[in-house]
Short mmCIF file of C-alpha atoms in Angstrom, two decimals:
data_model
loop_
_atom_site.label_atom_id
_atom_site.label_comp_id
_atom_site.label_asym_id
_atom_site.label_seq_id
_atom_site.Cartn_x
_atom_site.Cartn_y
_atom_site.Cartn_z
CA MET A 1 -2.80 -94.57 27.13
CA PRO A 2 -3.08 -92.04 24.26
CA PRO A 3 -0.93 -92.20 21.23
CA PHE A 4 2.69 -90.17 22.00
CA GLU A 5 2.33 -86.84 19.57
CA PRO A 6 5.26 -84.60 18.75
CA ASP A 7 5.45 -80.76 20.20
CA LYS A 8 3.10 -78.86 18.61
CA ILE A 9 5.78 -75.51 18.96
CA GLU A 10 8.62 -77.59 17.44
CA ALA A 11 7.17 -78.79 14.84
CA ARG A 12 5.51 -75.04 13.45
CA ASP A 13 9.71 -74.17 14.32
CA ARG A 14 10.42 -76.73 12.33
CA ARG A 15 8.22 -75.97 9.65
CA ALA A 16 8.83 -71.86 9.71
CA LEU A 17 12.26 -73.03 8.23
CA VAL A 18 11.37 -74.57 5.59
CA LEU A 19 10.04 -71.72 3.60
CA PRO A 20 13.55 -69.13 4.03
CA LEU A 21 15.08 -72.49 2.77
CA VAL A 22 13.24 -72.67 0.00
CA PHE A 23 14.11 -69.22 -1.21
CA VAL A 24 17.58 -69.94 -0.24
CA LEU A 25 17.49 -72.62 -2.43
CA LEU A 26 15.78 -70.23 -5.66
CA SER A 27 18.11 -67.69 -5.35
CA PHE A 28 20.99 -70.14 -5.62
CA LEU A 29 18.66 -71.32 -8.98
CA LEU A 30 18.94 -68.22 -10.11
CA LEU A 31 22.29 -66.72 -9.87
CA VAL A 32 24.04 -70.06 -11.18
CA LEU A 33 20.89 -69.47 -13.97
CA PRO A 34 22.63 -67.69 -17.38
CA MET A 35 22.40 -63.89 -17.86
CA PRO A 36 18.77 -64.57 -20.58
CA VAL A 37 17.05 -66.24 -18.32
CA GLN A 38 17.67 -64.10 -15.35
CA GLN A 39 16.25 -61.84 -17.77
CA ARG A 40 12.83 -63.01 -18.68
CA ILE A 41 12.00 -64.58 -15.27
CA SER A 42 12.75 -60.14 -13.35
CA SER A 43 10.71 -59.72 -16.39
CA VAL A 44 7.92 -62.22 -15.78
CA LEU A 45 7.66 -60.99 -12.18
CA ARG A 46 7.87 -57.67 -12.20
CA GLY A 47 4.49 -57.88 -14.82
CA SER A 48 2.52 -60.14 -12.69
CA VAL A 49 3.39 -60.32 -8.70
CA LEU A 50 5.26 -57.03 -8.38
CA SER A 51 3.10 -54.89 -10.45
CA PRO A 52 1.31 -53.51 -7.30
CA PHE A 53 4.25 -52.66 -5.56
CA ILE A 54 6.21 -51.43 -8.42
CA TRP A 55 3.16 -49.29 -9.59
CA THR A 56 2.40 -47.93 -5.60
CA GLN A 57 6.84 -46.85 -5.89
CA GLU A 58 6.72 -45.03 -8.56
CA SER A 59 3.20 -43.30 -7.56
CA LEU A 60 5.15 -42.58 -4.51
CA ASN A 61 8.52 -40.80 -6.59
CA GLN A 62 5.49 -38.94 -8.38
CA ALA A 63 4.72 -37.56 -6.30
CA GLY A 64 7.71 -37.16 -4.54
CA VAL A 65 8.35 -34.97 -7.63
CA ARG A 66 5.75 -32.52 -8.05
CA ALA A 67 5.26 -31.85 -4.26
CA GLN A 68 9.48 -30.49 -4.83
CA ASP A 69 8.56 -29.15 -8.33
CA LEU A 70 5.15 -27.29 -6.58
CA ALA A 71 7.49 -26.19 -3.14
CA ALA A 72 10.30 -24.76 -6.11
CA LEU A 73 7.16 -23.21 -8.40
CA GLN A 74 6.01 -21.41 -5.37
CA ALA A 75 9.25 -19.98 -4.18
CA ARG A 76 9.46 -18.41 -7.85
CA LEU A 77 6.05 -17.46 -6.94
CA ASP A 78 7.08 -15.47 -3.80
CA SER A 79 10.36 -13.71 -5.07
CA ALA A 80 8.30 -13.08 -8.14
CA VAL A 81 5.52 -10.99 -6.19
CA ALA A 82 8.03 -9.39 -3.94
CA ALA A 83 10.53 -7.73 -6.62
CA LEU A 84 7.03 -6.16 -8.48
CA ALA A 85 6.22 -4.89 -5.32
CA GLU A 86 9.44 -3.64 -4.89
CA HIS A 87 9.16 -2.44 -8.23
CA ARG A 88 5.58 -0.85 -8.71
CA THR A 89 6.76 0.85 -5.47
CA LEU A 90 9.90 2.54 -6.60
CA GLY A 91 7.76 3.56 -9.60
CA GLU A 92 5.27 4.96 -7.99
CA GLU A 93 8.07 7.70 -5.57
CA ASN A 94 10.06 7.94 -8.77
CA ASP A 95 7.14 9.76 -10.45
CA ARG A 96 5.80 11.38 -7.21
CA LEU A 97 9.74 12.97 -7.33
CA ARG A 98 9.76 13.11 -10.90
CA GLY A 99 6.85 15.32 -10.47
CA LEU A 100 7.58 16.90 -8.04
CA LEU A 101 10.99 18.62 -10.05
CA GLU A 102 8.32 19.24 -12.15
CA LEU A 103 6.30 21.29 -9.94
CA GLN A 104 9.68 23.03 -8.76
CA GLU A 105 11.39 23.69 -11.99
CA ARG A 106 7.85 25.90 -13.21
CA ALA A 107 7.86 27.36 -9.88
CA GLY A 108 11.05 28.79 -9.25
CA PRO A 109 13.17 29.35 -5.85
CA GLY A 110 10.46 30.13 -3.52
CA PHE A 111 9.88 26.79 -3.82
CA ILE A 112 12.15 24.07 -1.34
CA GLY A 113 12.26 20.28 -1.87
CA ALA A 114 12.40 18.36 1.37
CA SER A 115 11.92 14.56 2.31
CA ALA A 116 8.83 13.78 5.04
CA LEU A 117 10.15 11.93 8.24
CA TYR A 118 6.47 10.55 10.57
CA PRO A 119 8.18 9.70 13.79
CA GLY A 120 4.91 7.47 14.49
CA THR A 121 4.80 8.43 17.61
CA PRO A 122 2.23 8.22 19.77
CA GLY A 123 0.40 12.40 19.87
CA SER A 124 2.45 12.73 16.20
CA GLU A 125 0.01 11.32 14.36
CA SER A 126 -1.09 14.14 12.47
CA MET A 127 2.44 16.15 12.66
CA PHE A 128 6.18 14.27 10.57
CA LEU A 129 9.10 16.15 10.11
CA ILE A 130 10.75 17.46 7.15
CA ASP A 131 14.36 17.82 7.43
CA VAL A 132 15.06 21.34 6.54
CA GLY A 133 15.01 24.59 8.48
CA VAL A 134 15.94 28.55 8.97
CA ALA A 135 19.31 27.80 7.66
CA ASP A 136 17.09 26.65 4.04
CA GLY A 137 15.04 30.31 4.67
CA VAL A 138 11.59 28.33 5.93
CA GLN A 139 9.63 29.90 8.00
CA VAL A 140 7.11 29.17 10.61
CA ASN A 141 3.28 28.54 8.13
CA ASP A 142 5.15 28.50 5.27
CA PRO A 143 3.21 26.24 2.69
CA VAL A 144 3.91 22.07 3.20
CA VAL A 145 2.44 20.59 -0.95
CA VAL A 146 3.17 17.71 -3.10
CA THR A 147 1.98 17.11 -6.50
CA ASP A 148 -1.18 16.31 -5.72
CA GLY A 149 -2.20 19.74 -4.04
CA LEU A 150 -1.62 21.13 -0.35
CA VAL A 151 -0.87 18.91 2.27
CA GLY A 152 -0.47 21.09 5.28
CA LEU A 153 1.44 23.46 7.25
CA VAL A 154 5.31 24.55 9.40
CA ARG A 155 4.67 24.89 12.73
CA GLU A 156 8.54 24.57 14.29
CA VAL A 157 10.35 25.81 12.18
CA ASN A 158 14.64 24.95 14.02
CA ALA A 159 18.14 25.14 12.29
CA ARG A 160 18.12 21.88 9.75
CA THR A 161 14.39 20.67 10.33
CA SER A 162 10.81 21.52 10.62
CA THR A 163 7.60 20.33 12.20
CA VAL A 164 4.44 19.94 9.73
CA MET A 165 0.94 19.85 10.06
CA ASP A 166 -0.74 18.73 8.02
CA TRP A 167 -4.08 18.91 7.61
CA THR A 168 -6.05 15.89 9.30
CA HIS A 169 -4.76 18.82 12.13
CA PRO A 170 -7.74 20.00 14.65
CA ASP A 171 -6.35 22.81 14.73
CA PHE A 172 -5.89 22.78 10.34
CA ARG A 173 -7.57 25.72 8.32
CA VAL A 174 -7.20 27.17 4.85
CA SER A 175 -9.61 29.91 3.57
CA VAL A 176 -10.51 28.62 -0.06
CA MET A 177 -12.71 29.42 -2.88
CA THR A 178 -13.43 27.50 -5.99
CA VAL A 179 -11.78 27.50 -9.18
CA ASP A 180 -14.00 29.69 -10.96
CA GLY A 181 -13.52 31.67 -8.37
CA GLU A 182 -17.46 32.26 -7.43
CA THR A 183 -17.64 30.74 -3.66
CA PHE A 184 -15.91 31.52 -0.63
CA GLY A 185 -15.62 29.62 1.92
CA ILE A 186 -13.08 27.62 4.67
CA VAL A 187 -12.24 24.03 4.92
CA GLU A 188 -11.53 22.61 8.80
CA PRO A 189 -11.12 18.53 9.46
CA ARG A 190 -13.92 16.11 10.46
CA SER A 191 -12.63 13.44 12.82
CA GLY A 192 -13.71 9.92 12.43
CA ASP A 193 -13.13 7.06 14.78
CA PHE A 194 -10.05 6.93 12.90
CA ARG A 195 -7.27 8.81 11.79
CA GLU A 196 -8.05 7.18 8.53
CA GLU A 197 -11.66 8.43 8.77
CA THR A 198 -10.78 12.39 8.87
CA ARG A 199 -12.40 14.15 6.37
CA LEU A 200 -12.45 17.81 5.38
CA PHE A 201 -15.48 19.94 5.38
CA MET A 202 -15.73 22.69 3.54
CA SER A 203 -18.08 25.66 5.12
CA VAL A 204 -20.13 28.45 2.75
CA PRO A 205 -22.41 30.86 2.61
CA TYR A 206 -26.23 28.55 2.04
CA HIS A 207 -27.71 31.15 -0.80
CA GLU A 208 -24.16 29.98 -2.87
CA PRO A 209 -24.84 25.89 -3.47
CA VAL A 210 -21.47 24.42 -5.25
CA ASP A 211 -22.04 22.19 -7.23
CA SER A 212 -20.07 18.49 -7.28
CA ASP A 213 -16.73 17.42 -7.98
CA VAL A 214 -16.07 21.14 -8.60
CA PRO A 215 -11.95 21.67 -7.39
CA VAL A 216 -11.50 23.81 -4.62
CA VAL A 217 -8.23 26.51 -4.32
CA THR A 218 -6.46 28.74 -1.69
CA SER A 219 -7.81 31.81 -1.87
CA GLY A 220 -4.77 33.68 -0.82
CA GLY A 221 -5.12 37.00 -0.66
CA PRO A 222 -3.01 40.39 1.62
CA GLY A 223 -2.27 38.73 5.32
CA LEU A 224 -3.29 35.40 4.42
CA LEU A 225 -1.75 32.83 5.09
CA TYR A 226 -1.42 30.40 1.57
CA PRO A 227 -1.17 32.00 -1.62
CA ARG A 228 -3.40 31.70 -4.22
CA GLY A 229 -4.71 28.45 -6.40
CA ILE A 230 -2.55 25.92 -4.37
CA LEU A 231 -5.14 22.44 -5.12
CA VAL A 232 -7.18 21.72 -1.81
CA GLY A 233 -9.00 18.93 -3.51
CA LYS A 234 -13.12 18.83 -5.01
CA VAL A 235 -16.01 18.53 -3.78
CA SER A 236 -17.91 14.92 -3.58
CA GLY A 237 -21.57 16.02 -1.99
CA LEU A 238 -23.56 18.33 0.85
CA ALA A 239 -22.67 17.37 4.14
CA GLU A 240 -25.03 20.21 6.38
CA SER A 241 -27.20 23.17 5.03
CA GLU A 242 -29.01 25.19 7.49
CA ALA A 243 -31.50 28.06 7.41
CA GLY A 244 -33.30 29.92 9.49
CA ASP A 245 -32.52 30.98 13.98
CA ALA A 246 -30.36 28.53 13.80
CA GLY A 247 -27.86 30.33 10.65
CA TRP A 248 -27.73 30.44 7.04
CA ARG A 249 -24.69 28.53 5.85
CA ARG A 250 -24.48 25.01 3.56
CA SER A 251 -21.28 22.82 3.79
CA TYR A 252 -19.00 20.05 1.75
CA TRP A 253 -17.41 17.15 2.31
CA ILE A 254 -14.19 17.68 0.32
CA GLU A 255 -12.48 14.71 -1.68
CA PRO A 256 -8.60 16.08 -0.73
CA ALA A 257 -6.07 16.36 -3.28
CA ALA A 258 -3.68 14.92 -1.61
CA TYR A 259 -2.50 12.58 1.36
CA PRO A 260 -0.46 13.93 4.13
CA GLY A 261 0.06 9.69 4.51
CA ASN A 262 1.94 9.45 1.18
CA ALA A 263 4.00 12.15 1.23
CA THR A 264 7.84 11.46 1.48
CA HIS A 265 8.85 14.58 -0.20
CA VAL A 266 7.19 17.52 0.19
CA LEU A 267 7.97 21.05 -1.41
CA VAL A 268 7.62 23.94 1.41
CA LEU A 269 6.38 27.50 -0.08
CA THR A 270 8.62 30.25 1.58
CA GLY A 271 7.73 33.57 1.58
CA ALA A 272 9.57 34.13 -2.58
CA THR A 273 6.01 32.68 -2.94
CA ARG A 274 4.30 35.56 -0.96
CA THR A 275 5.00 38.40 -2.83
CA GLU A 276 3.25 39.43 -6.20
CA GLU A 277 5.31 37.60 -8.90
CA GLY A 278 5.67 34.57 -6.49
CA ALA A 279 1.86 34.58 -5.80
CA ALA A 280 1.32 34.98 -9.90
CA ARG A 281 2.55 31.81 -10.36
CA THR A 282 1.65 29.27 -7.76
CA GLU A 283 -2.35 30.60 -9.24
CA THR A 284 -1.51 27.89 -12.32
CA LEU A 285 0.23 25.01 -10.84
CA TRP A 286 -2.80 22.77 -10.45
CA VAL A 287 -5.62 24.41 -11.73
CA PRO A 288 -5.50 27.44 -14.24
CA LEU A 289 -7.79 29.56 -13.09
CA ASP A 290 -10.29 31.41 -15.11
CA ALA A 291 -9.36 35.04 -16.40
CA ASP A 292 -12.85 36.52 -14.75
CA SER A 293 -11.23 35.09 -11.07
CA ALA A 294 -8.01 36.45 -11.48
CA ALA A 295 -9.59 39.84 -10.82
CA SER A 296 -11.87 39.02 -8.54
CA GLU A 297 -10.51 39.60 -5.01
CA PRO A 298 -11.62 37.41 -1.26
CA PRO A 299 -14.46 38.58 1.10
CA GLU A 300 -12.59 40.58 3.63
CA GLY A 301 -12.02 39.55 7.40
CA GLU A 302 -11.52 36.06 6.00
CA PRO A 303 -8.92 34.04 7.91
#
């Protein structure tokens, strides 16, 4: 018969109680020890057994502090970027308004200031509203300009508002000439796959080549809608050249002087600009014309 042995589970339970009792006794001893002795023991433990745990805790705390600092710095950076963007937008708008005021002062009372409103509805991409109308002296076919040059033409007029067709509209046409008065032509838009790709296109007689970067202005003249001298754009390169039975003409791409989407405020050229005195003022508002070109007249039959 085998010798009697205590139950293994009970033995393990008794051994498991030994370790907690040892720690309790050590804790009691530490509590009754003098304070200098307790501090020396704590210092030894922190520098040996507890050192990895303390280092880990410090690393976690530093990581949390850096994360908070990074979040605060990112928030400050975002605020600074937003403030800078708003300041730049306001600065650009102030520059445009200042330019329009200076242009209006130099041009005289025939130029009426207005704010532009873009409806953004389908089918109105090439049209916008202005807050002046018949009561302010605006009429149909009055040109609309900004500091940089021509934007479009008034198509409809109400008592206090008007509808403007900008140069991206398929029906837009303007009779132009080079700034030296040597070459006359017609400028019209050429649509791309997107509205932003719409470009201006100038047709001239074949025997009158035009160099790149030459400014193009409205030619003016009796019966024409636009007074002389409004900047339309500048020649950016040859688009087409036809010679023979198909026709004799050259066509050039025109880089627009003004983009309608950037026009928050505009000037309307009323009937006063179509008088001889008013037309004389518009000739040198954007591009000074040569004396020879000032004396020349556009060919008869131009639109």
